[in-house]
Coordinates of C-alpha atoms in Angstrom, one line a residue:
M1053 CA 67.5 73.7 90.7
K1054 CA 69.3 70.8 89.1
K1055 CA 66.3 68.6 89.7
I1056 CA 64.0 71.1 88.1
L1057 CA 66.3 71.3 85.1
N1058 CA 66.3 67.5 84.7
Y1059 CA 62.4 67.5 84.7
F1060 CA 62.4 70.2 82.1
L1061 CA 64.8 68.3 79.9
L1062 CA 62.7 65.2 80.3
I1063 CA 59.5 67.0 79.3
L1064 CA 61.2 68.6 76.4
S1065 CA 62.6 65.3 75.1
L1066 CA 59.2 63.7 75.4
G1067 CA 57.8 66.5 73.4
V1068 CA 60.4 66.1 70.7
I1069 CA 59.7 62.4 70.6
A1070 CA 56.0 63.0 70.3
S1071 CA 56.6 65.5 67.6
C1072 CA 58.8 63.1 65.7
D1073 CA 56.2 60.4 66.0
K1074 CA 53.4 62.6 64.8
G1075 CA 52.2 61.2 61.5
L1076 CA 54.2 58.0 61.7
E1077 CA 51.0 56.0 62.3
D1078 CA 49.8 57.2 58.9
L1079 CA 52.8 55.6 57.2
N1080 CA 51.6 52.2 58.3
V1081 CA 48.3 52.6 56.5
N1082 CA 48.2 51.4 52.9
K1083 CA 46.2 54.1 51.2
V1084 CA 46.1 52.1 47.9
N1085 CA 44.9 48.8 49.2
P1086 CA 41.0 48.8 49.5
T1087 CA 39.5 48.2 52.9
T1088 CA 36.0 47.6 51.5
L1089 CA 34.8 46.1 48.2
D1090 CA 31.6 46.9 46.4
P1091 CA 29.6 43.7 46.6
V1092 CA 28.8 43.9 42.9
L1093 CA 32.4 43.1 42.2
L1094 CA 32.1 40.0 44.4
L1095 CA 29.2 38.8 42.3
N1096 CA 31.1 39.6 39.1
N1097 CA 34.1 37.5 40.4
A1098 CA 31.7 34.7 41.1
V1099 CA 30.2 34.8 37.7
I1100 CA 33.5 34.9 35.9
N1101 CA 34.7 31.9 37.9
T1102 CA 31.6 29.9 37.0
S1103 CA 33.0 29.1 33.6
Y1104 CA 33.1 25.3 33.5
P1105 CA 36.5 23.9 34.5
T1106 CA 38.3 21.7 32.0
K1107 CA 37.3 18.7 34.2
T1108 CA 34.0 18.8 32.4
Q1109 CA 35.7 17.8 29.1
I1110 CA 37.4 14.9 31.0
Y1111 CA 34.3 13.7 32.8
E1112 CA 30.9 15.0 31.9
M1113 CA 31.3 15.5 28.2
A1114 CA 32.9 12.0 27.9
I1115 CA 30.2 10.4 30.0
V1116 CA 27.5 11.8 27.7
Q1117 CA 29.6 10.9 24.7
Q1118 CA 30.0 14.3 23.1
M1119 CA 33.8 14.6 23.3
V1120 CA 36.4 11.9 24.2
T1121 CA 40.1 11.4 24.3
P1122 CA 42.0 8.0 24.0
N1123 CA 44.7 9.2 26.3
G1124 CA 45.1 8.5 30.0
G1125 CA 47.2 10.1 32.7
V1126 CA 45.7 13.5 33.7
L1127 CA 43.0 13.0 31.0
A1128 CA 41.7 9.7 32.4
G1129 CA 38.1 10.0 33.6
G1130 CA 34.9 9.4 31.8
N1131 CA 36.7 8.0 28.8
F1132 CA 37.9 5.0 30.8
N1133 CA 35.1 4.9 33.4
Q1134 CA 37.9 5.7 35.8
D1135 CA 37.8 7.5 39.2
S1136 CA 40.6 9.9 38.9
R1137 CA 39.7 12.3 41.7
D1138 CA 43.4 12.7 42.7
V1139 CA 44.1 14.2 39.3
V1140 CA 40.9 15.9 38.1
G1141 CA 38.3 15.4 40.8
A1142 CA 38.9 18.7 42.6
P1143 CA 38.6 21.5 40.0
T1144 CA 34.8 22.0 40.0
W1145 CA 34.7 21.6 43.8
A1146 CA 37.7 23.8 44.5
V1147 CA 36.9 26.5 41.9
Y1148 CA 33.2 26.7 42.9
Y1149 CA 33.6 26.7 46.6
Q1150 CA 36.7 29.0 46.7
N1151 CA 35.8 31.4 43.9
V1152 CA 32.0 31.2 43.4
I1153 CA 30.2 30.1 46.6
K1154 CA 32.6 32.2 48.8
Y1155 CA 32.0 35.4 46.8
T1156 CA 28.2 35.0 46.4
H1157 CA 28.0 34.2 50.1
D1158 CA 29.9 37.4 50.9
A1159 CA 27.9 39.5 48.4
I1160 CA 24.7 38.2 50.0
D1161 CA 26.0 38.9 53.5
K1162 CA 27.1 42.5 52.7
T1163 CA 23.8 43.4 51.1
K1164 CA 21.3 41.7 53.4
D1165 CA 20.8 44.9 55.5
E1166 CA 21.0 47.4 52.6
P1167 CA 17.5 48.0 51.1
A1168 CA 19.1 50.1 48.4
R1169 CA 21.1 47.0 47.2
S1170 CA 18.1 44.6 47.4
N1171 CA 18.4 43.8 43.7
L1172 CA 22.1 42.9 44.0
H1173 CA 21.3 40.8 47.1
N1174 CA 18.8 38.8 45.1
M1175 CA 21.0 38.5 42.0
A1176 CA 23.6 37.0 44.2
R1177 CA 21.1 34.6 45.7
I1178 CA 20.1 33.4 42.3
W1179 CA 23.7 32.9 41.1
Q1180 CA 24.6 31.1 44.3
A1181 CA 21.6 28.8 43.9
Y1182 CA 22.7 28.0 40.4
T1183 CA 26.2 27.1 41.5
F1184 CA 24.9 24.9 44.4
M1185 CA 22.7 23.1 41.8
I1186 CA 25.7 22.3 39.7
L1187 CA 27.6 21.1 42.8
T1188 CA 24.9 18.9 44.2
D1189 CA 24.1 17.5 40.7
T1190 CA 27.7 16.6 40.3
Y1191 CA 28.6 15.1 43.7
G1192 CA 25.3 14.5 45.6
A1193 CA 25.5 15.5 49.3
I1194 CA 27.5 18.8 49.7
P1195 CA 28.0 21.6 52.2
Y1196 CA 25.0 23.7 51.5
T1197 CA 23.7 25.3 54.7
E1198 CA 27.2 26.0 55.9
G1199 CA 28.8 26.2 52.5
G1200 CA 30.7 29.5 52.0
A1201 CA 30.4 30.5 55.7
G1202 CA 34.1 30.3 56.5
R1203 CA 34.6 34.0 56.8
T1204 CA 31.3 35.2 58.1
D1205 CA 30.6 32.4 60.6
L1206 CA 34.1 31.0 61.0
I1207 CA 33.0 27.5 59.9
N1208 CA 36.1 25.8 58.5
F1209 CA 34.7 22.2 58.5
P1210 CA 31.2 22.5 57.1
K1211 CA 28.6 19.9 57.6
Y1212 CA 27.0 18.2 54.5
D1213 CA 23.4 18.4 53.4
Q1214 CA 21.7 15.6 51.6
Q1215 CA 20.4 16.4 48.1
E1216 CA 16.8 15.7 49.1
D1217 CA 17.2 18.5 51.7
I1218 CA 19.0 20.8 49.3
Y1219 CA 16.5 20.9 46.4
P1220 CA 13.6 22.3 48.4
K1221 CA 15.9 25.1 49.6
L1222 CA 17.1 25.8 46.1
I1223 CA 13.5 26.0 44.9
Q1224 CA 12.7 28.4 47.8
E1225 CA 15.7 30.6 47.1
L1226 CA 15.0 30.8 43.4
T1227 CA 11.3 31.5 44.0
E1228 CA 11.9 34.2 46.6
A1229 CA 14.9 35.9 45.0
S1230 CA 13.3 36.0 41.5
A1231 CA 10.0 37.5 42.9
A1232 CA 11.9 40.1 45.0
L1233 CA 13.8 41.6 42.1
D1234 CA 12.4 45.1 41.4
A1235 CA 12.8 47.0 38.2
A1236 CA 12.2 50.2 40.2
G1237 CA 15.2 49.5 42.5
T1238 CA 18.8 50.3 42.1
V1239 CA 20.3 49.3 38.7
E1240 CA 23.6 47.5 39.2
G1241 CA 25.2 48.7 36.0
S1242 CA 28.5 47.1 36.7
D1243 CA 27.0 43.6 36.7
V1244 CA 29.0 41.6 34.2
L1245 CA 26.2 39.2 33.3
Y1246 CA 23.3 41.5 32.4
A1247 CA 24.5 45.0 33.3
G1248 CA 21.9 45.1 36.0
N1249 CA 18.9 44.4 33.7
I1250 CA 16.3 43.2 36.2
A1251 CA 13.9 41.8 33.6
K1252 CA 16.7 39.5 32.4
W1253 CA 17.7 38.5 35.9
K1254 CA 14.1 37.6 36.7
K1255 CA 14.0 35.4 33.6
L1256 CA 17.2 33.7 34.6
G1257 CA 15.9 33.0 38.1
Y1258 CA 12.7 31.5 36.8
S1259 CA 14.5 29.5 34.1
L1260 CA 16.7 28.0 36.8
L1261 CA 13.5 27.3 38.8
L1262 CA 12.1 25.5 35.8
R1263 CA 15.3 23.5 35.5
A1264 CA 15.2 22.6 39.2
G1265 CA 11.5 21.6 38.9
M1266 CA 12.3 19.3 35.9
R1267 CA 15.1 17.6 37.9
L1268 CA 12.3 16.2 40.1
S1269 CA 10.3 14.6 37.3
K1270 CA 11.1 11.1 38.3
I1271 CA 11.4 11.4 42.1
D1272 CA 8.4 13.7 42.9
A1273 CA 6.2 14.5 39.9
S1274 CA 3.7 16.6 41.9
K1275 CA 6.4 18.8 43.3
A1276 CA 8.0 19.0 39.9
Q1277 CA 4.7 20.1 38.3
A1278 CA 4.1 22.8 40.9
T1279 CA 7.6 24.1 40.5
V1280 CA 7.5 24.2 36.8
Q1281 CA 4.1 26.0 36.8
A1282 CA 5.5 28.6 39.1
A1283 CA 8.5 29.1 36.9
F1284 CA 6.4 29.4 33.8
A1285 CA 4.1 31.9 35.4
G1286 CA 7.1 34.0 36.5
G1287 CA 8.5 34.2 32.9
V1288 CA 11.5 32.3 31.6
I1289 CA 14.2 32.8 28.9
T1290 CA 12.7 32.0 25.5
D1291 CA 14.7 34.3 23.3
N1292 CA 18.5 34.3 22.7
A1293 CA 18.7 38.0 23.7
D1294 CA 18.1 36.9 27.3
N1295 CA 20.7 34.0 27.3
A1296 CA 22.9 33.9 30.4
Y1297 CA 26.5 33.5 29.1
L1298 CA 30.0 34.8 29.9
R1299 CA 32.0 36.6 27.2
H1300 CA 35.7 35.7 27.3
D1301 CA 38.6 37.7 26.1
A1302 CA 42.4 37.8 26.5
N1303 CA 42.1 38.5 30.2
Y1304 CA 39.4 35.9 31.0
L1305 CA 40.0 32.9 28.8
N1306 CA 37.4 30.2 28.1
P1307 CA 38.8 27.2 30.1
A1308 CA 37.9 24.7 27.4
G1309 CA 39.1 26.9 24.6
N1310 CA 42.4 27.6 26.4
M1311 CA 43.1 23.9 27.0
L1312 CA 42.1 22.7 23.5
N1313 CA 44.3 25.4 21.9
S1314 CA 47.4 24.6 24.0
T1315 CA 48.4 21.5 25.9
E1316 CA 45.6 19.2 24.7
A1317 CA 45.2 20.5 21.2
N1318 CA 45.7 17.0 19.6
N1319 CA 44.1 14.9 22.3
F1320 CA 40.3 15.5 22.3
Y1321 CA 37.9 14.3 19.6
L1322 CA 34.2 14.5 18.9
A1323 CA 32.6 11.2 20.0
K1324 CA 31.0 8.9 17.5
P1325 CA 27.5 9.0 19.0
F1326 CA 27.4 12.8 18.8
V1327 CA 28.8 13.0 15.3
D1328 CA 26.5 10.3 14.1
E1329 CA 23.4 11.9 15.6
L1330 CA 24.1 15.1 13.7
K1331 CA 25.4 13.5 10.5
N1332 CA 22.7 10.9 10.1
N1333 CA 20.0 13.6 10.4
D1334 CA 21.6 16.2 8.1
D1335 CA 21.9 18.5 11.1
P1336 CA 23.5 21.8 9.9
R1337 CA 25.1 22.3 13.3
L1338 CA 27.7 19.6 12.4
S1339 CA 29.5 21.9 10.0
S1340 CA 29.4 24.7 12.7
I1341 CA 31.0 22.5 15.3
A1342 CA 33.3 19.9 13.6
I1343 CA 36.5 20.0 11.7
R1344 CA 38.6 17.1 10.4
Y1345 CA 42.2 17.0 9.4
K1346 CA 41.6 14.3 6.9
G1347 CA 44.6 12.1 6.3
A1348 CA 46.5 13.3 9.4
K1349 CA 49.1 10.9 10.6
S1350 CA 50.4 12.6 13.7
G1351 CA 49.7 15.4 16.1
G1352 CA 52.2 17.5 14.2
D1353 CA 49.9 17.4 11.2
L1354 CA 47.1 19.0 13.3
S1355 CA 49.5 21.6 14.7
S1356 CA 50.8 22.6 11.3
A1357 CA 47.2 22.9 10.0
N1358 CA 46.4 25.3 12.8
A1359 CA 49.6 27.3 12.5
N1360 CA 49.5 31.0 11.4
P1361 CA 49.7 30.8 8.5
P1362 CA 48.4 27.2 8.2
A1363 CA 50.8 24.8 6.5
P1364 CA 49.3 21.3 6.6
P1365 CA 51.2 18.6 4.7
A1366 CA 50.0 17.9 1.2
Y1367 CA 48.3 14.7 2.3
V1368 CA 46.1 16.5 4.9
T1369 CA 42.8 18.0 3.9
V1370 CA 41.2 20.4 6.4
T1371 CA 37.5 20.0 6.1
T1372 CA 34.3 21.1 7.8
N1373 CA 32.1 19.3 5.3
P1374 CA 29.5 17.2 7.3
A1375 CA 30.0 14.3 4.9
D1376 CA 33.7 14.0 5.9
Q1377 CA 33.2 13.9 9.6
V1378 CA 34.0 10.7 11.6
G1379 CA 33.5 10.6 15.3
M1380 CA 35.8 8.7 17.6
P1381 CA 34.2 5.5 19.1
M1382 CA 33.9 5.0 22.8
G1383 CA 35.9 2.4 24.7
Y1384 CA 39.4 2.8 23.4
D1385 CA 42.8 3.9 24.7
N1386 CA 45.7 5.3 22.8
G1387 CA 46.9 1.7 22.1
T1388 CA 43.7 0.1 21.0
I1389 CA 42.4 3.1 19.1
V1390 CA 45.2 2.6 16.5
G1391 CA 43.7 -0.6 15.2
R1392 CA 40.2 0.9 15.3
A1393 CA 41.2 3.9 13.2
T1394 CA 42.7 1.6 10.6
A1395 CA 39.5 -0.4 10.6
D1396 CA 37.6 2.8 10.1
G1397 CA 39.8 3.6 7.0
L1398 CA 41.6 6.4 8.7
A1399 CA 45.3 7.3 8.5
S1400 CA 45.6 7.4 12.3
F1401 CA 43.5 8.3 15.3
Y1402 CA 44.4 12.0 14.6
D1403 CA 42.2 11.6 11.6
Y1404 CA 39.0 11.6 13.6
S1405 CA 36.9 14.8 13.8
Q1406 CA 37.4 17.5 16.5
A1407 CA 35.5 20.5 17.8
D1408 CA 36.9 23.3 15.7
R1409 CA 39.5 25.2 17.8
K1410 CA 39.4 28.2 15.6
R1411 CA 35.7 28.7 15.8
I1412 CA 33.6 27.1 18.5
V1413 CA 36.3 26.4 21.1
K1414 CA 38.5 29.5 20.8
P1415 CA 40.1 30.8 24.0
S1416 CA 37.8 33.8 23.6
S1417 CA 34.6 31.7 23.0
P1418 CA 31.6 32.5 25.2
M1419 CA 30.5 30.1 27.9
F1420 CA 26.7 29.5 28.0
F1421 CA 25.0 28.8 31.3
V1422 CA 21.3 29.0 30.7
T1423 CA 19.8 29.5 27.2
A1424 CA 16.6 29.9 25.3
A1425 CA 17.2 26.7 23.5
Q1426 CA 17.4 24.7 26.8
T1427 CA 14.4 26.5 28.3
N1428 CA 12.2 26.0 25.3
L1429 CA 13.0 22.3 25.2
L1430 CA 12.2 22.0 28.9
L1431 CA 8.9 23.8 28.2
A1432 CA 8.3 21.3 25.4
E1433 CA 8.5 18.5 27.9
A1434 CA 6.4 20.2 30.5
A1435 CA 3.7 20.9 27.9
F1436 CA 3.9 17.3 26.7
R1437 CA 3.4 16.1 30.3
G1438 CA 0.4 18.5 30.7
W1439 CA 2.2 20.4 33.4
I1440 CA 1.7 23.8 31.8
T1441 CA -1.1 25.3 29.7
G1442 CA -1.9 28.6 28.1
G1443 CA 1.4 28.8 26.2
N1444 CA 2.6 27.2 23.0
S1445 CA 2.1 23.5 22.1
A1446 CA 4.9 21.0 22.9
A1447 CA 5.6 20.8 19.2
Q1448 CA 6.1 24.6 19.0
Y1449 CA 8.4 24.8 22.0
F1450 CA 10.3 21.9 20.5
S1451 CA 10.8 23.7 17.2
D1452 CA 11.6 27.0 18.9
G1453 CA 14.3 25.2 21.0
I1454 CA 16.0 23.8 18.0
K1455 CA 15.9 27.2 16.2
A1456 CA 17.2 29.0 19.2
H1457 CA 20.3 26.8 19.5
M1458 CA 21.0 27.0 15.8
D1459 CA 20.8 30.8 16.0
Q1460 CA 23.0 30.7 19.1
M1461 CA 25.8 29.2 17.1
A1462 CA 26.7 32.5 15.5
T1463 CA 27.6 33.9 19.0
Y1464 CA 30.7 31.6 19.1
D1465 CA 32.0 32.8 15.8
A1466 CA 30.7 34.2 12.5
G1467 CA 32.0 30.9 10.9
C1468 CA 29.6 28.9 13.2
A1469 CA 26.5 30.6 12.0
V1470 CA 23.7 28.3 10.7
P1471 CA 22.0 29.7 7.6
A1472 CA 18.3 30.4 8.2
A1473 CA 17.3 28.3 5.2
A1474 CA 19.2 25.3 6.5
R1475 CA 17.8 25.9 10.0
D1476 CA 14.2 26.0 8.8
A1477 CA 14.7 23.0 6.5
Y1478 CA 16.0 20.9 9.4
V1479 CA 13.1 22.0 11.7
A1480 CA 10.5 21.1 9.0
A1481 CA 12.1 17.7 8.5
N1482 CA 12.2 16.9 12.2
P1483 CA 8.9 17.7 13.8
L1484 CA 7.9 16.3 17.2
G1485 CA 6.4 12.9 16.6
A1486 CA 3.8 10.9 18.5
G1487 CA 5.2 8.2 20.7
T1488 CA 8.8 9.5 20.8
E1489 CA 8.3 12.9 22.3
L1490 CA 10.5 12.5 25.4
E1491 CA 13.4 11.0 23.4
Q1492 CA 13.3 13.7 20.7
I1493 CA 13.1 16.5 23.2
N1494 CA 15.9 15.3 25.4
T1495 CA 18.1 14.3 22.5
Q1496 CA 17.8 17.9 21.3
Y1497 CA 18.6 19.1 24.8
W1498 CA 21.8 17.0 24.7
I1499 CA 22.8 18.7 21.4
A1500 CA 21.8 22.2 22.7
S1501 CA 23.9 21.6 25.8
F1502 CA 27.1 20.9 23.9
L1503 CA 30.1 22.4 25.8
N1504 CA 27.9 22.7 28.9
G1505 CA 29.0 19.4 30.4
P1506 CA 27.3 19.7 33.8
E1507 CA 23.9 20.4 32.3
A1508 CA 24.2 17.7 29.6
F1509 CA 25.2 15.2 32.3
A1510 CA 22.4 16.1 34.7
N1511 CA 19.7 16.0 32.1
F1512 CA 20.9 12.8 30.6
R1513 CA 20.6 11.1 34.0
R1514 CA 17.2 12.7 34.7
S1515 CA 15.6 11.8 31.3
G1516 CA 17.6 8.8 30.2
Y1517 CA 18.1 10.3 26.8
P1518 CA 19.7 10.2 24.3
A1519 CA 19.6 6.4 24.2
L1520 CA 23.4 5.9 24.4
T1521 CA 25.2 2.6 24.7
P1522 CA 27.3 2.5 27.9
N1523 CA 31.0 3.1 27.4
P1524 CA 32.5 -0.4 27.5
Y1525 CA 36.0 0.6 28.6
G1526 CA 37.1 -1.4 31.6
Q1527 CA 33.9 -3.4 31.9
P1528 CA 32.8 -5.9 33.1
N1529 CA 35.5 -5.9 35.9
N1530 CA 35.4 -2.3 36.8
P1531 CA 34.7 -1.9 40.6
D1532 CA 33.4 1.6 40.2
V1533 CA 31.1 1.3 37.1
P1534 CA 29.5 -2.1 36.7
N1535 CA 29.1 -3.7 33.3
G1536 CA 26.4 -2.1 31.1
T1537 CA 26.0 1.0 33.3
F1538 CA 27.0 4.7 33.2
I1539 CA 28.8 6.9 35.7
R1540 CA 26.1 8.5 37.9
R1541 CA 28.2 11.1 39.9
I1542 CA 31.7 12.3 40.5
G1543 CA 33.7 11.4 43.6
Y1544 CA 34.6 13.9 46.3
P1545 CA 38.1 15.3 45.9
T1546 CA 40.8 13.7 48.0
S1547 CA 41.5 17.0 49.8
E1548 CA 38.0 17.1 51.2
L1549 CA 38.2 13.5 52.3
S1550 CA 41.4 14.2 54.2
V1551 CA 40.5 17.6 55.7
N1552 CA 36.8 17.3 56.4
A1553 CA 36.6 13.5 56.8
E1554 CA 34.1 13.4 59.7
N1555 CA 31.5 15.4 57.8
V1556 CA 32.2 13.6 54.5
N1557 CA 31.8 10.2 56.0
A1558 CA 28.6 11.2 57.8
A1559 CA 27.2 12.3 54.4
I1560 CA 28.3 9.1 52.7
A1561 CA 26.7 6.9 55.3
I1562 CA 23.3 8.4 54.3
M1563 CA 23.9 9.0 50.6
G1564 CA 25.6 5.8 49.7
P1565 CA 29.2 4.8 48.7
D1566 CA 31.5 7.5 47.4
K1567 CA 31.6 5.8 44.0
L1568 CA 31.0 6.8 40.4
S1569 CA 28.1 4.4 40.2
T1570 CA 26.1 5.8 43.2
P1571 CA 23.0 7.5 41.8
L1572 CA 21.8 10.8 43.2
W1573 CA 18.5 11.3 45.0
W1574 CA 16.6 12.5 42.0
D1575 CA 18.3 10.0 39.7
K1576 CA 15.6 7.4 40.1
Q1577 CA 16.3 4.5 37.7

């Protein structure tokens, strides 16, 4: 009897314990934290993180002589022909692989077996191809086939692909993804770039295909022509209404605008070659871009002029008048620039012109990726080369490209708008001339790509225009950039060299030395 009672008590206690445990497993489930994520949000996160990192002001924009700083330290890069990968080499690599390639890869993976999300699948393919194009055009050989596959395929040490192997795959991706977009399919209304507008995404895909084709103009003209023709037949961006750009706000700041309105407000200036090109040709865009604190003797004079309300010293005149603008020459540091400023008749180096931080490089300024101006100018070159027919003449595409960029200026700020009369007068005075077509077209491309450092740098290397004089700083004894030459690529970040050394070294053995002077595959000189 006692034994039976003990069994009964044991069973009863187990029942009580089970009763007490009932529902406890639910307490360990976070009902707020999502277990799945709509892949359109992955694509949006990728697009948002594509805004060009501040490294592009330090390297690319300095290399193509649009913007420069006389200061070193964390700002040393293209201004001094200096390999500063430990300080600034990683941002584009890190940001793009961690926050763009990873998310586009995941979006592609999550939608590959969902016919209803076919449009999203191909939108993500287009954006990933664009990002890979920037990466390979910046560094050369990169992880492409295995890039972004850490989560899906558990590849933590990806192998590198050579650029000559990457470009055919990029062309294939852009061709297939653009063609596969279907206006009758699901509209991804949450898409941050075009709100799911398939016609615009198609134009973006084919515009990137056009860009990829033109990259091959010196290395494989026949492949370049065939790619350009396919892009043209597909339909590209020729109107500003279809521009691919990211709108910034208080939550998503423009990286350049944020930097130039905070820590580096007094440190970056418009480069002399850029200012002179606009000023000497009465280009109305100069007054849309530039500002000068005429007579400024210190960084404090610039800060006070930008205070709210502004209170510049009596000896400082804040001017956007093109006649007043003076670009900072290349080849100086913050010691030697003092004497050069004096020789230029300026109060100090703070007296040189800057990009206007209250208009064109605000923290909320948009970031343009692919524009009608750029695409029209590429079509102008393609038409001049005889690669496309049945459209406008090269001269018309050229004029349309200039007009598109001048009209685009108003998107930055109402104060940047170019009056239609000034636009038309400039276009009439600067037609496409016989014998100088490639130089004219690609110089205008350089202007139209202002603040798009990666694209300005890539097209400068591809075309050889504008005809800039190499930055003399540190030459002729610079081991990375020989005398009379330009930087041709950016070095791999130190983190990659230490963590993925075997694959990096295998890539370098084929590509060439991991130096600033090593040209890319398509950069045939």
